[in-house]
Coordinates of C-alpha atoms in Angstrom, one line a residue:
Chain A
D1 CA 5.6 21.3 12.3
S2 CA 5.6 21.9 8.5
G3 CA 5.8 25.7 8.8
V4 CA 2.5 26.0 6.9
T5 CA -0.3 27.6 8.9
Q6 CA -4.0 27.4 8.3
T7 CA -6.9 29.1 10.0
P8 CA -9.4 28.4 11.3
K9 CA -8.9 24.8 12.4
H10 CA -12.6 24.1 12.5
L11 CA -15.5 25.8 10.9
I12 CA -19.2 25.0 11.2
T13 CA -21.7 26.9 9.0
A14 CA -25.0 26.5 7.4
T15 CA -26.0 25.7 3.8
G16 CA -26.0 28.7 1.5
Q17 CA -23.3 30.5 3.5
R18 CA -19.9 31.7 2.4
V19 CA -16.6 31.1 4.2
T20 CA -13.0 32.0 3.8
L21 CA -10.1 29.7 4.6
R22 CA -6.7 31.2 5.1
C23 CA -3.2 29.8 4.6
S24 CA 0.3 31.1 5.2
P25 CA 3.0 29.1 3.3
R26 CA 6.5 28.2 4.6
S27 CA 8.9 31.0 4.6
G28 CA 10.5 31.2 1.1
D29 CA 7.9 29.1 -0.6
L30 CA 6.2 30.9 -3.5
S31 CA 3.8 28.1 -4.5
V32 CA 0.6 27.4 -2.7
Y33 CA -1.8 24.5 -3.4
W34 CA -5.3 23.9 -2.1
Y35 CA -6.8 20.4 -1.7
Q36 CA -10.1 19.0 -0.5
Q37 CA -10.3 15.7 1.3
S38 CA -13.7 14.3 2.0
L39 CA -14.4 11.6 4.5
D40 CA -12.4 8.5 3.7
Q41 CA -11.5 10.0 0.3
G42 CA -8.2 10.9 -1.3
L43 CA -6.8 14.3 -1.9
Q44 CA -8.6 16.3 -4.6
F45 CA -6.4 19.1 -6.0
L46 CA -8.3 22.3 -6.3
I47 CA -6.0 25.1 -7.4
Q48 CA -2.3 26.2 -7.3
Y49 CA -0.9 29.7 -7.1
Y50 CA 2.6 30.8 -7.7
N51 CA 3.8 34.2 -6.5
G52 CA 0.3 35.7 -6.8
E53 CA -0.7 34.2 -10.0
E54 CA -2.9 31.2 -10.7
R55 CA -0.8 28.4 -12.2
A56 CA -3.0 25.3 -12.3
K57 CA -6.6 24.4 -11.7
G58 CA -8.0 21.1 -10.7
N59 CA -11.5 20.0 -9.9
I60 CA -12.5 23.3 -8.4
L61 CA -16.2 24.2 -8.4
E62 CA -17.3 27.6 -9.8
R63 CA -18.6 28.4 -6.3
F64 CA -15.1 28.2 -5.0
S65 CA -12.4 30.8 -5.7
A66 CA -8.9 31.5 -4.4
Q67 CA -6.2 34.1 -4.5
Q68 CA -2.7 34.7 -3.3
F69 CA -1.7 38.0 -1.9
P70 CA 1.6 40.0 -2.2
D71 CA 2.7 38.7 1.2
L72 CA 2.2 35.2 -0.3
H73 CA -0.6 34.1 2.0
S74 CA -3.6 32.6 0.3
E75 CA -7.3 32.5 0.8
L76 CA -9.8 30.0 -0.4
N77 CA -13.4 31.3 -0.7
L78 CA -16.3 28.9 -0.6
S79 CA -19.7 30.2 -1.4
S80 CA -23.3 28.9 -1.6
L81 CA -22.2 26.1 0.6
E82 CA -23.8 22.7 0.3
L83 CA -23.8 19.7 2.6
G84 CA -21.4 17.9 0.2
D85 CA -18.8 20.6 0.7
S86 CA -18.1 19.3 4.2
A87 CA -14.5 18.2 4.1
L88 CA -11.0 18.8 5.3
Y89 CA -9.3 21.5 3.3
F90 CA -5.6 21.4 3.1
C91 CA -3.2 24.1 2.0
A92 CA 0.3 23.1 1.0
S93 CA 3.4 25.0 -0.1
S94 CA 6.5 24.2 -2.0
V95 CA 9.7 25.6 -3.5
D96 CA 8.7 25.9 -7.1
S97 CA 10.7 25.7 -10.2
R98 CA 9.7 25.2 -13.8
S99 CA 12.6 22.9 -14.2
S100 CA 11.8 20.6 -11.3
S101 CA 9.1 19.5 -8.9
Y102 CA 9.5 19.5 -5.2
E103 CA 7.8 18.1 -2.2
Q104 CA 4.8 19.9 -0.8
Y105 CA 4.5 20.8 2.9
F106 CA 1.0 20.6 4.2
G107 CA -0.8 22.7 6.8
P108 CA -2.9 21.1 9.5
G109 CA -6.0 21.6 7.5
T110 CA -9.4 23.3 8.1
R111 CA -12.3 21.0 8.9
L112 CA -15.4 22.5 7.4
T113 CA -18.8 21.2 8.5
V114 CA -21.8 22.4 6.6
T115 CA -25.1 21.8 8.4
Chain B
A1 CA -2.6 11.2 -18.9
Q2 CA -1.0 10.7 -15.5
K3 CA -2.4 8.3 -13.0
V4 CA -1.4 6.8 -9.7
T5 CA -2.9 3.5 -8.5
Q6 CA -2.7 2.3 -4.9
A7 CA -4.6 -0.9 -5.2
Q8 CA -4.4 -1.8 -1.5
T9 CA -7.2 0.1 0.3
E10 CA -6.4 -1.1 3.7
I11 CA -3.7 -3.4 5.2
S12 CA -3.6 -4.8 8.7
V13 CA -0.4 -6.2 10.2
V14 CA 0.8 -7.2 13.6
E15 CA 3.6 -5.2 15.1
K16 CA 7.1 -6.2 14.0
E17 CA 5.9 -7.6 10.7
D18 CA 7.2 -6.1 7.5
V19 CA 4.7 -4.6 5.1
T20 CA 4.9 -3.3 1.6
L21 CA 2.6 -0.6 0.2
D22 CA 2.3 -0.7 -3.6
C23 CA 2.2 2.2 -5.9
V24 CA 1.8 2.0 -9.7
Y25 CA 1.9 5.0 -11.9
E26 CA 1.2 6.0 -15.5
T27 CA 2.9 8.8 -17.3
R28 CA 4.0 9.6 -20.9
D29 CA 6.9 11.8 -19.8
T30 CA 10.4 10.7 -19.3
T31 CA 11.0 13.3 -16.6
Y32 CA 8.7 13.0 -13.6
Y33 CA 8.8 12.9 -9.9
L34 CA 7.4 10.5 -7.3
F35 CA 6.5 11.1 -3.7
W36 CA 5.2 9.3 -0.6
Y37 CA 3.3 11.1 2.1
K38 CA 2.0 9.9 5.5
Q39 CA -1.2 11.0 7.0
P40 CA -1.4 9.8 10.7
P41 CA -4.6 9.9 12.6
S42 CA -3.9 13.5 13.7
G43 CA -4.6 14.4 10.0
E44 CA -1.7 16.4 8.9
L45 CA 0.2 15.1 5.8
V46 CA 3.9 14.5 6.2
F47 CA 6.3 14.3 3.3
L48 CA 8.4 11.1 3.3
I49 CA 10.4 10.9 0.1
R50 CA 10.9 12.5 -3.3
R51 CA 12.4 10.6 -6.3
N52 CA 13.0 11.8 -9.8
S53 CA 12.6 9.5 -12.8
F54 CA 16.3 9.4 -13.6
D55 CA 17.3 8.0 -10.2
E56 CA 16.3 4.4 -9.8
Q57 CA 18.5 3.8 -6.9
N58 CA 16.6 2.3 -4.0
E59 CA 16.6 4.3 -0.8
I60 CA 16.6 3.3 2.9
S61 CA 15.8 5.5 5.8
G62 CA 15.8 3.7 9.1
R63 CA 12.9 1.2 8.9
Y64 CA 11.6 2.7 5.7
S65 CA 12.7 1.7 2.2
W66 CA 11.6 2.5 -1.2
N67 CA 11.9 0.4 -4.4
F68 CA 11.6 2.3 -7.6
Q69 CA 11.3 0.2 -10.8
K70 CA 10.7 2.0 -14.1
S71 CA 10.3 -1.2 -15.9
T72 CA 7.1 -1.9 -14.0
S73 CA 6.2 1.7 -13.3
S74 CA 6.2 1.1 -9.6
F75 CA 7.4 2.9 -6.6
N76 CA 6.8 0.6 -3.6
F77 CA 7.3 1.5 0.0
T78 CA 8.3 -1.1 2.6
I79 CA 8.2 -0.6 6.4
T80 CA 10.4 -3.1 8.2
A81 CA 9.5 -4.2 11.7
S82 CA 6.3 -2.2 11.8
Q83 CA 5.3 -0.3 14.9
V84 CA 1.9 0.9 16.1
V85 CA 3.0 4.5 15.4
D86 CA 3.2 3.5 11.7
S87 CA -0.6 3.3 11.6
A88 CA -1.6 5.9 9.1
V89 CA -2.9 6.5 5.6
Y90 CA 0.0 6.6 3.1
F91 CA -0.3 8.4 -0.2
C92 CA 1.8 8.0 -3.3
A93 CA 2.0 10.9 -5.7
L94 CA 3.3 11.6 -9.2
S95 CA 4.3 15.0 -10.6
E96 CA 4.9 15.6 -14.3
L97 CA 5.2 18.7 -16.5
T98 CA 1.9 19.6 -18.0
S99 CA 1.3 22.9 -20.0
G100 CA 4.5 24.4 -18.6
T101 CA 3.9 23.6 -14.9
Y102 CA 4.4 20.6 -12.8
K103 CA 1.1 19.0 -11.8
Y104 CA 0.6 16.6 -8.9
I105 CA -1.7 13.7 -8.8
F106 CA -2.2 11.7 -5.6
G107 CA -3.2 8.1 -5.3
T108 CA -6.2 7.2 -3.3
G109 CA -4.1 6.1 -0.3
T110 CA -3.5 2.9 1.6
R111 CA -4.7 2.7 5.2
L112 CA -2.1 0.8 7.3
K113 CA -3.2 -0.6 10.7
V114 CA -0.5 -1.9 12.9
L115 CA -1.9 -4.0 15.7
A116 CA 0.0 -4.4 19.0

């Protein structure tokens, strides 16, 4: 158990809909990362938050947005869903420092199926 | 620009064989970090090792070992006496400082199948 929790585990929704994925980082970790993993694909970095502020952006679509709340949990919002958005969405957290880079601990993922 | 190449898409070995997973990276920085992660069939990614660019010492942890060579920009991972439970997708990752923050990039992964 990595200590990172994600809900829900599975989500099935229709095209055009909006969903929210939730993540709670490991105790003490201030950084949260979101990744998308499509079938048989690698990990695509979407966005990183540090202590409530956006720190880095990857290949995140404009239809997607995220935020990190004062209690450090994070939510990833996906809107106007398309079939191609079907994927496994991972959240990860890490101890963060501007002077070093640390390993990320991943949650179990949310499997999103868009029909 | 940073880049991580895992040229081996899939490897199959028979149990008890040794297997090496290759990872080649590109970076302009002198300070960077390298990682390996395992993704078993259950799906969750598991951290295996972190190495900074100033530490070229090879590391061994049980049946796992890592060979870091800056001269060839490689950070290869060897599993000795492989077991069926080693079957997973293995990702190599590179982190370097970009615009004041460390950014991760993952390789495309190598799927290892260990046959009984």
